[in-house]
Tab-separated table of N, CA and C in Angstrom:
chain	number	residue	atom	x	y	z
M	1	MET	N	12.542	1.463	18.987
M	1	MET	CA	12.192	0.072	19.102
M	1	MET	C	11.270	-0.287	17.938
M	2	LEU	N	11.431	-1.491	17.426
M	2	LEU	CA	10.593	-1.975	16.335
M	2	LEU	C	9.585	-2.981	16.862
M	3	ASN	N	8.395	-2.944	16.323
M	3	ASN	CA	7.346	-3.899	16.671
M	3	ASN	C	7.106	-4.821	15.492
M	4	ILE	N	6.856	-6.075	15.773
M	4	ILE	CA	6.500	-7.023	14.719
M	4	ILE	C	4.984	-7.149	14.715
M	5	ILE	N	4.387	-6.906	13.569
M	5	ILE	CA	2.939	-6.990	13.415
M	5	ILE	C	2.636	-8.176	12.511
M	6	GLN	N	1.848	-9.104	12.989
M	6	GLN	CA	1.443	-10.247	12.172
M	6	GLN	C	0.281	-9.800	11.288
M	7	ALA	N	0.500	-9.787	9.980
M	7	ALA	CA	-0.563	-9.389	9.052
M	7	ALA	C	-1.729	-10.360	9.166
M	8	GLN	N	-2.930	-9.806	9.171
M	8	GLN	CA	-4.138	-10.616	9.284
M	8	GLN	C	-4.946	-10.537	7.996
M	9	LYS	N	-5.632	-11.607	7.684
M	9	LYS	CA	-6.461	-11.683	6.488
M	9	LYS	C	-7.524	-10.580	6.520
M	10	ASN	N	-7.741	-9.959	5.355
M	10	ASN	CA	-8.752	-8.910	5.173
M	10	ASN	C	-8.516	-7.678	6.043
M	11	LYS	N	-7.267	-7.387	6.337
M	11	LYS	CA	-6.917	-6.189	7.088
M	11	LYS	C	-6.105	-5.266	6.188
M	12	PHE	N	-6.172	-3.984	6.471
M	12	PHE	CA	-5.434	-2.962	5.746
M	12	PHE	C	-4.508	-2.290	6.743
M	13	TYR	N	-3.265	-2.076	6.369
M	13	TYR	CA	-2.292	-1.433	7.249
M	13	TYR	C	-1.746	-0.197	6.550
M	14	ASP	N	-2.019	0.964	7.098
M	14	ASP	CA	-1.514	2.214	6.555
M	14	ASP	C	-0.101	2.414	7.080
M	15	ILE	N	0.847	2.672	6.181
M	15	ILE	CA	2.240	2.863	6.577
M	15	ILE	C	2.669	4.253	6.118
M	16	PRO	N	2.553	5.266	6.979
M	16	PRO	CA	2.912	6.627	6.592
M	16	PRO	C	4.421	6.800	6.450
M	17	ALA	N	4.820	7.846	5.725
M	17	ALA	CA	6.241	8.149	5.547
M	17	ALA	C	6.900	8.302	6.908
M	18	GLY	N	8.090	7.747	7.051
M	18	GLY	CA	8.827	7.842	8.304
M	18	GLY	C	8.641	6.655	9.219
M	19	LEU	N	7.706	5.757	8.893
M	19	LEU	CA	7.486	4.559	9.701
M	19	LEU	C	8.361	3.437	9.146
M	20	VAL	N	9.287	2.949	9.963
M	20	VAL	CA	10.157	1.853	9.531
M	20	VAL	C	9.287	0.632	9.284
M	21	HIS	N	9.470	0.000	8.132
M	21	HIS	CA	8.644	-1.161	7.803
M	21	HIS	C	9.403	-2.136	6.917
M	22	GLY	N	8.958	-3.356	6.928
M	22	GLY	CA	9.483	-4.416	6.076
M	22	GLY	C	8.352	-5.386	5.809
M	23	LEU	N	8.491	-6.172	4.782
M	23	LEU	CA	7.415	-7.093	4.408
M	23	LEU	C	7.909	-8.525	4.455
M	24	GLY	N	8.119	-9.023	5.647
M	24	GLY	CA	8.471	-10.426	5.814
M	24	GLY	C	7.209	-11.261	5.794
M	25	THR	N	7.312	-12.474	5.319
M	25	THR	CA	6.128	-13.332	5.255
M	25	THR	C	6.441	-14.697	5.843
M	26	PRO	N	6.032	-14.933	7.100
M	26	PRO	CA	6.259	-16.248	7.692
M	26	PRO	C	5.541	-17.322	6.882
M	27	ASN	N	6.192	-18.430	6.696
M	27	ASN	CA	5.625	-19.548	5.931
M	27	ASN	C	5.209	-19.135	4.523
M	28	HIS	N	5.869	-18.123	3.976
M	28	HIS	CA	5.583	-17.650	2.616
M	28	HIS	C	4.107	-17.303	2.439
M	29	ALA	N	3.537	-16.616	3.418
M	29	ALA	CA	2.126	-16.210	3.363
M	29	ALA	C	1.889	-15.324	2.146
M	30	ASN	N	0.688	-15.334	1.654
M	30	ASN	CA	0.319	-14.574	0.466
M	30	ASN	C	-0.160	-13.182	0.885
M	31	ILE	N	0.744	-12.200	0.862
M	31	ILE	CA	0.415	-10.833	1.253
M	31	ILE	C	0.444	-9.962	0.008
M	32	LYS	N	-0.598	-9.167	-0.191
M	32	LYS	CA	-0.678	-8.235	-1.316
M	32	LYS	C	-0.377	-6.834	-0.798
M	33	VAL	N	0.432	-6.089	-1.542
M	33	VAL	CA	0.827	-4.749	-1.141
M	33	VAL	C	0.370	-3.758	-2.203
M	34	LEU	N	-0.372	-2.758	-1.784
M	34	LEU	CA	-0.759	-1.651	-2.646
M	34	LEU	C	-0.006	-0.443	-2.124
M	35	GLU	N	0.972	0.010	-2.882
M	35	GLU	CA	1.815	1.106	-2.422
M	35	GLU	C	1.379	2.398	-3.093
M	36	VAL	N	0.726	3.247	-2.320
M	36	VAL	CA	0.268	4.551	-2.786
M	36	VAL	C	1.234	5.564	-2.200
M	37	GLN	N	1.980	6.246	-3.068
M	37	GLN	CA	2.989	7.162	-2.552
M	37	GLN	C	3.275	8.266	-3.541
M	38	GLN	N	3.960	9.295	-3.048
M	38	GLN	CA	4.458	10.342	-3.918
M	38	GLN	C	5.633	9.789	-4.698
M	39	SER	N	5.786	10.259	-5.917
M	39	SER	CA	6.938	9.860	-6.716
M	39	SER	C	8.202	10.423	-6.067
M	40	SER	N	9.209	9.567	-5.893
M	40	SER	CA	10.445	9.994	-5.246
M	40	SER	C	11.597	9.108	-5.704
M	41	ASP	N	12.757	9.689	-5.807
M	41	ASP	CA	13.956	8.922	-6.147
M	41	ASP	C	14.682	8.467	-4.885
M	42	ILE	N	14.128	8.775	-3.712
M	42	ILE	CA	14.834	8.512	-2.462
M	42	ILE	C	14.169	7.387	-1.676
M	43	THR	N	14.946	6.370	-1.365
M	43	THR	CA	14.542	5.319	-0.438
M	43	THR	C	15.753	5.026	0.430
M	44	TYR	N	15.597	5.148	1.741
M	44	TYR	CA	16.690	4.838	2.649
M	44	TYR	C	16.458	3.453	3.236
M	45	ARG	N	17.501	2.631	3.223
M	45	ARG	CA	17.386	1.254	3.693
M	45	ARG	C	18.194	1.039	4.969
M	46	LEU	N	17.530	0.490	5.997
M	46	LEU	CA	18.226	0.060	7.207
M	46	LEU	C	18.784	-1.346	7.010
M	47	PHE	N	18.083	-2.145	6.215
M	47	PHE	CA	18.434	-3.545	5.962
M	47	PHE	C	17.806	-3.911	4.626
M	48	ASP	N	18.426	-4.807	3.861
M	48	ASP	CA	17.874	-5.088	2.534
M	48	ASP	C	17.862	-6.564	2.163
M	49	TYR	N	17.877	-7.456	3.145
M	49	TYR	CA	17.721	-8.889	2.884
M	49	TYR	C	18.712	-9.425	1.846
M	50	LYS	N	19.878	-8.787	1.745
M	50	LYS	CA	20.947	-9.195	0.817
M	50	LYS	C	20.481	-9.237	-0.637
M	51	ARG	N	19.567	-8.309	-1.006
M	51	ARG	CA	19.108	-8.237	-2.394
M	51	ARG	C	20.167	-7.567	-3.254
M	52	LEU	N	20.197	-7.936	-4.521
M	52	LEU	CA	21.182	-7.421	-5.466
M	52	LEU	C	20.554	-6.390	-6.391
M	53	ASP	N	21.378	-5.426	-6.828
M	53	ASP	CA	20.898	-4.430	-7.783
M	53	ASP	C	21.050	-4.954	-9.208
M	54	LYS	N	20.786	-4.097	-10.200
M	54	LYS	CA	20.844	-4.523	-11.604
M	54	LYS	C	22.261	-4.895	-12.042
M	55	ASN	N	23.279	-4.476	-11.278
M	55	ASN	CA	24.674	-4.815	-11.586
M	55	ASN	C	25.170	-5.995	-10.763
M	56	ASN	N	24.240	-6.704	-10.126
M	56	ASN	CA	24.546	-7.887	-9.325
M	56	ASN	C	25.389	-7.564	-8.080
M	57	LYS	N	25.235	-6.343	-7.570
M	57	LYS	CA	25.915	-5.901	-6.344
M	57	LYS	C	24.858	-5.727	-5.254
M	58	TYR	N	25.280	-5.877	-3.993
M	58	TYR	CA	24.348	-5.629	-2.898
M	58	TYR	C	23.879	-4.179	-2.950
M	59	ARG	N	22.578	-3.968	-2.717
M	59	ARG	CA	22.040	-2.617	-2.743
M	59	ARG	C	22.574	-1.831	-1.547
M	60	GLU	N	22.720	-0.517	-1.734
M	60	GLU	CA	23.293	0.356	-0.711
M	60	GLU	C	22.397	0.431	0.533
M	61	ILE	N	23.040	0.439	1.685
M	61	ILE	CA	22.358	0.586	2.970
M	61	ILE	C	22.628	2.008	3.475
M	62	HIS	N	21.620	2.661	4.070
M	62	HIS	CA	21.726	4.067	4.498
M	62	HIS	C	21.322	4.213	5.962
M	63	VAL	N	22.018	3.571	6.865
M	63	VAL	CA	21.610	3.553	8.270
M	63	VAL	C	21.515	4.967	8.849
M	64	GLY	N	22.533	5.779	8.681
M	64	GLY	CA	22.535	7.133	9.248
M	64	GLY	C	21.394	7.985	8.725
M	65	LYS	N	21.229	8.023	7.405
M	65	LYS	CA	20.150	8.815	6.804
M	65	LYS	C	18.781	8.268	7.210
M	66	SER	N	18.666	6.947	7.281
M	66	SER	CA	17.389	6.331	7.673
M	66	SER	C	16.985	6.764	9.070
M	67	LEU	N	17.921	6.698	9.997
M	67	LEU	CA	17.613	7.024	11.390
M	67	LEU	C	17.203	8.486	11.567
M	68	LYS	N	17.720	9.384	10.709
M	68	LYS	CA	17.327	10.794	10.779
M	68	LYS	C	15.879	11.011	10.331
M	69	CYS	N	15.343	10.092	9.525
M	69	CYS	CA	13.982	10.236	8.982
M	69	CYS	C	12.920	9.489	9.772
M	70	VAL	N	13.340	8.627	10.683
M	70	VAL	CA	12.388	7.799	11.424
M	70	VAL	C	11.533	8.667	12.339
M	71	LYS	N	10.241	8.405	12.317
M	71	LYS	CA	9.303	9.105	13.191
M	71	LYS	C	8.656	8.089	14.119
M	72	GLU	N	8.261	8.545	15.286
M	72	GLU	CA	7.505	7.676	16.190
M	72	GLU	C	6.042	7.761	15.780
M	73	ILE	N	5.607	6.758	15.033
M	73	ILE	CA	4.253	6.737	14.493
M	73	ILE	C	3.637	5.393	14.827
M	74	GLU	N	2.392	5.405	15.195
M	74	GLU	CA	1.679	4.142	15.388
M	74	GLU	C	1.007	3.786	14.072
M	75	TYR	N	1.062	2.527	13.697
M	75	TYR	CA	0.376	2.101	12.481
M	75	TYR	C	-1.114	2.025	12.757
M	76	ILE	N	-1.895	2.154	11.703
M	76	ILE	CA	-3.349	2.074	11.813
M	76	ILE	C	-3.813	0.964	10.891
M	77	SER	N	-4.693	0.119	11.371
M	77	SER	CA	-5.238	-0.926	10.507
M	77	SER	C	-6.730	-0.712	10.343
M	78	GLY	N	-7.267	-1.270	9.292
M	78	GLY	CA	-8.692	-1.134	9.026
M	78	GLY	C	-9.237	-2.416	8.448
M	79	GLY	N	-10.522	-2.526	8.428
M	79	GLY	CA	-11.188	-3.683	7.845
M	79	GLY	C	-12.447	-3.227	7.143
M	80	ILE	N	-13.163	-4.142	6.575
M	80	ILE	CA	-14.349	-3.803	5.803
M	80	ILE	C	-15.478	-3.381	6.738
M	81	SER	N	-16.080	-2.224	6.447
M	81	SER	CA	-17.222	-1.746	7.223
M	81	SER	C	-18.504	-2.004	6.430
M	82	LYS	N	-19.631	-1.673	7.009
M	82	LYS	CA	-20.920	-1.907	6.348
M	82	LYS	C	-21.039	-1.159	5.024
M	83	ASN	N	-20.435	0.033	4.919
M	83	ASN	CA	-20.545	0.808	3.682
M	83	ASN	C	-19.391	0.531	2.714
M	84	HIS	N	-18.668	-0.552	2.921
M	84	HIS	CA	-17.558	-0.996	2.069
M	84	HIS	C	-16.320	-0.109	2.170
M	85	LEU	N	-16.306	0.870	3.094
M	85	LEU	CA	-15.110	1.679	3.297
M	85	LEU	C	-14.084	0.810	3.999
M	86	TYR	N	-12.929	0.681	3.403
M	86	TYR	CA	-11.890	-0.197	3.925
M	86	TYR	C	-10.939	0.558	4.836
M	87	PHE	N	-10.552	1.764	4.387
M	87	PHE	CA	-9.632	2.584	5.172
M	87	PHE	C	-9.801	4.027	4.744
M	88	GLU	N	-9.604	4.947	5.694
M	88	GLU	CA	-9.697	6.366	5.376
M	88	GLU	C	-8.764	7.139	6.290
M	89	ASN	N	-8.056	8.099	5.712
M	89	ASN	CA	-7.276	9.038	6.509
M	89	ASN	C	-7.467	10.425	5.903
M	90	LYS	N	-6.668	11.405	6.300
M	90	LYS	CA	-6.886	12.765	5.794
M	90	LYS	C	-6.444	12.940	4.340
M	91	TYR	N	-5.745	11.962	3.770
M	91	TYR	CA	-5.253	12.066	2.399
M	91	TYR	C	-6.089	11.299	1.378
M	92	TYR	N	-6.563	10.131	1.740
M	92	TYR	CA	-7.278	9.281	0.786
M	92	TYR	C	-8.212	8.315	1.502
M	93	SER	N	-9.090	7.701	0.719
M	93	SER	CA	-9.924	6.619	1.242
M	93	SER	C	-9.810	5.435	0.292
M	94	CYS	N	-9.973	4.256	0.833
M	94	CYS	CA	-9.878	3.019	0.063
M	94	CYS	C	-11.144	2.223	0.358
M	95	GLU	N	-11.881	1.868	-0.681
M	95	GLU	CA	-13.111	1.113	-0.470
M	95	GLU	C	-13.101	-0.180	-1.267
M	96	VAL	N	-13.776	-1.174	-0.737
M	96	VAL	CA	-13.943	-2.455	-1.417
M	96	VAL	C	-15.031	-2.272	-2.466
M	97	VAL	N	-14.796	-2.797	-3.666
M	97	VAL	CA	-15.783	-2.709	-4.740
M	97	VAL	C	-16.285	-4.114	-5.039
M	98	LYS	N	-17.580	-4.325	-4.858
M	98	LYS	CA	-18.182	-5.648	-5.082
M	98	LYS	C	-18.710	-5.796	-6.504
M	99	LYS	N	-19.149	-4.677	-7.119
M	99	LYS	CA	-19.629	-4.710	-8.502
M	99	LYS	C	-19.331	-3.361	-9.140
M	100	SER	N	-19.326	-3.313	-10.456
M	100	SER	CA	-19.016	-2.094	-11.185
M	100	SER	C	-19.931	-0.956	-10.739
M	101	LYS	N	-19.353	0.255	-10.618
M	101	LYS	CA	-20.142	1.398	-10.152
M	101	LYS	C	-19.577	2.698	-10.689
M	102	LYS	N	-20.391	3.740	-10.660
M	102	LYS	CA	-19.957	5.075	-11.058
M	102	LYS	C	-19.205	5.684	-9.879
M	103	VAL	N	-18.031	6.273	-10.144
M	103	VAL	CA	-17.237	6.844	-9.055
M	103	VAL	C	-17.630	8.298	-8.808
M	104	GLU	N	-17.592	8.693	-7.548
M	104	GLU	CA	-17.986	10.042	-7.150
M	104	GLU	C	-16.807	11.002	-7.069
M	105	LYS	N	-15.589	10.454	-7.028
M	105	LYS	CA	-14.380	11.276	-6.936
M	105	LYS	C	-13.305	10.712	-7.853
M	106	HIS	N	-12.388	11.577	-8.269
M	106	HIS	CA	-11.220	11.150	-9.041
M	106	HIS	C	-10.401	10.172	-8.205
M	107	GLY	N	-9.864	9.113	-8.827
M	107	GLY	CA	-9.052	8.156	-8.081
M	107	GLY	C	-8.554	7.023	-8.953
M	108	TRP	N	-8.248	5.908	-8.315
M	108	TRP	CA	-7.666	4.752	-8.994
M	108	TRP	C	-8.470	3.495	-8.685
M	109	ALA	N	-8.839	2.764	-9.741
M	109	ALA	CA	-9.491	1.463	-9.588
M	109	ALA	C	-8.391	0.407	-9.576
M	110	ILE	N	-8.360	-0.417	-8.557
M	110	ILE	CA	-7.400	-1.520	-8.471
M	110	ILE	C	-8.131	-2.763	-8.968
M	111	VAL	N	-7.653	-3.300	-10.077
M	111	VAL	CA	-8.332	-4.382	-10.790
M	111	VAL	C	-7.504	-5.655	-10.710
M	112	PHE	N	-8.161	-6.787	-10.458
M	112	PHE	CA	-7.500	-8.094	-10.463
M	112	PHE	C	-8.027	-8.866	-11.665
M	113	GLU	N	-7.135	-9.119	-12.631
M	113	GLU	CA	-7.536	-9.792	-13.865
M	113	GLU	C	-6.373	-10.642	-14.366
M	114	HIS	N	-6.667	-11.840	-14.827
M	114	HIS	CA	-5.637	-12.758	-15.336
M	114	HIS	C	-4.523	-12.979	-14.311
M	115	ASN	N	-4.916	-13.081	-13.048
M	115	ASN	CA	-4.001	-13.359	-11.942
M	115	ASN	C	-2.971	-12.246	-11.696
M	116	GLU	N	-3.305	-11.011	-12.084
M	116	GLU	CA	-2.432	-9.861	-11.864
M	116	GLU	C	-3.269	-8.670	-11.419
M	117	TYR	N	-2.625	-7.720	-10.739
M	117	TYR	CA	-3.282	-6.484	-10.330
M	117	TYR	C	-2.870	-5.354	-11.264
M	118	PHE	N	-3.826	-4.479	-11.575
M	118	PHE	CA	-3.595	-3.308	-12.405
M	118	PHE	C	-4.268	-2.118	-11.741
M	119	ALA	N	-3.786	-0.910	-12.020
M	119	ALA	CA	-4.427	0.307	-11.521
M	119	ALA	C	-4.867	1.144	-12.713
M	120	PHE	N	-6.123	1.599	-12.690
M	120	PHE	CA	-6.678	2.447	-13.736
M	120	PHE	C	-7.120	3.762	-13.115
M	121	GLU	N	-6.653	4.866	-13.685
M	121	GLU	CA	-7.070	6.174	-13.195
M	121	GLU	C	-8.464	6.489	-13.735
M	122	LEU	N	-9.355	6.934	-12.859
M	122	LEU	CA	-10.722	7.270	-13.257
M	122	LEU	C	-11.070	8.682	-12.800
M	123	SER	N	-11.863	9.375	-13.602
M	123	SER	CA	-12.371	10.694	-13.240
M	123	SER	C	-13.781	10.565	-12.687
M	124	LYS	N	-14.216	11.571	-11.964
M	124	LYS	CA	-15.573	11.588	-11.405
M	124	LYS	C	-16.586	11.278	-12.509
M	125	GLY	N	-17.506	10.355	-12.212
M	125	GLY	CA	-18.556	9.994	-13.158
M	125	GLY	C	-18.247	8.786	-14.023
M	126	GLU	N	-16.982	8.368	-14.081
M	126	GLU	CA	-16.640	7.180	-14.868
M	126	GLU	C	-17.032	5.913	-14.114
M	127	ILE	N	-17.098	4.804	-14.842
M	127	ILE	CA	-17.520	3.519	-14.290
M	127	ILE	C	-16.295	2.643	-14.031
M	128	THR	N	-16.255	1.989	-12.872
M	128	THR	CA	-15.139	1.083	-12.564
M	128	THR	C	-15.219	-0.155	-13.458
M	129	PRO	N	-14.075	-0.702	-13.861
M	129	PRO	CA	-14.078	-1.959	-14.621
M	129	PRO	C	-14.711	-3.087	-13.805
M	130	GLU	N	-15.216	-4.105	-14.477
M	130	GLU	CA	-15.902	-5.227	-13.819
M	130	GLU	C	-15.051	-5.909	-12.751
M	131	GLN	N	-13.758	-6.051	-12.975
M	131	GLN	CA	-12.896	-6.808	-12.063
M	131	GLN	C	-12.273	-5.945	-10.960
M	132	THR	N	-12.818	-4.749	-10.726
M	132	THR	CA	-12.286	-3.859	-9.690
M	132	THR	C	-12.493	-4.471	-8.307
M	133	VAL	N	-11.434	-4.449	-7.496
M	133	VAL	CA	-11.531	-4.959	-6.124
M	133	VAL	C	-11.449	-3.832	-5.085
M	134	PHE	N	-10.711	-2.762	-5.398
M	134	PHE	CA	-10.602	-1.597	-4.519
M	134	PHE	C	-10.698	-0.333	-5.354
M	135	TYR	N	-11.177	0.730	-4.733
M	135	TYR	CA	-11.138	2.047	-5.363
M	135	TYR	C	-10.509	3.003	-4.360
M	136	VAL	N	-9.434	3.675	-4.773
M	136	VAL	CA	-8.704	4.608	-3.919
M	136	VAL	C	-8.965	6.012	-4.440
M	137	SER	N	-9.522	6.877	-3.591
M	137	SER	CA	-9.783	8.256	-4.015
M	137	SER	C	-9.094	9.228	-3.068
M	138	TRP	N	-8.646	10.327	-3.644
M	138	TRP	CA	-7.924	11.348	-2.894
M	138	TRP	C	-8.919	12.324	-2.303
M	139	LYS	N	-8.544	12.955	-1.208
M	139	LYS	CA	-9.420	13.938	-0.542
M	139	LYS	C	-9.118	15.328	-1.043
């Protein structure tokens, strides 16, 4: 069974591998997606909103393969805490950055500049760029 989750402002939704998901936006809501994942050539689609590939053909649907990979997982959401930690699991943590700071762990600074998002890899001890909004570090 699939559940519909209404995205809420200033919330974070962790979507682990095997959790069926889609990004519909009622009333064309402004939803930002930060996709942190392992590099992979494999994506199985149950449905694809009639999107076309680079050859102007409908993208392939993989219902059988998709269903074999589906796991019963509950999604977890998070919000801003007093220490600016936005979300944390056993793999990574994501924190809100209000001003430039020295990072304590290797990770990625998510920067919003010129109306676009960029990711910069930083090593321990480096300083986040001024326009950093999130910092994602691995455990």
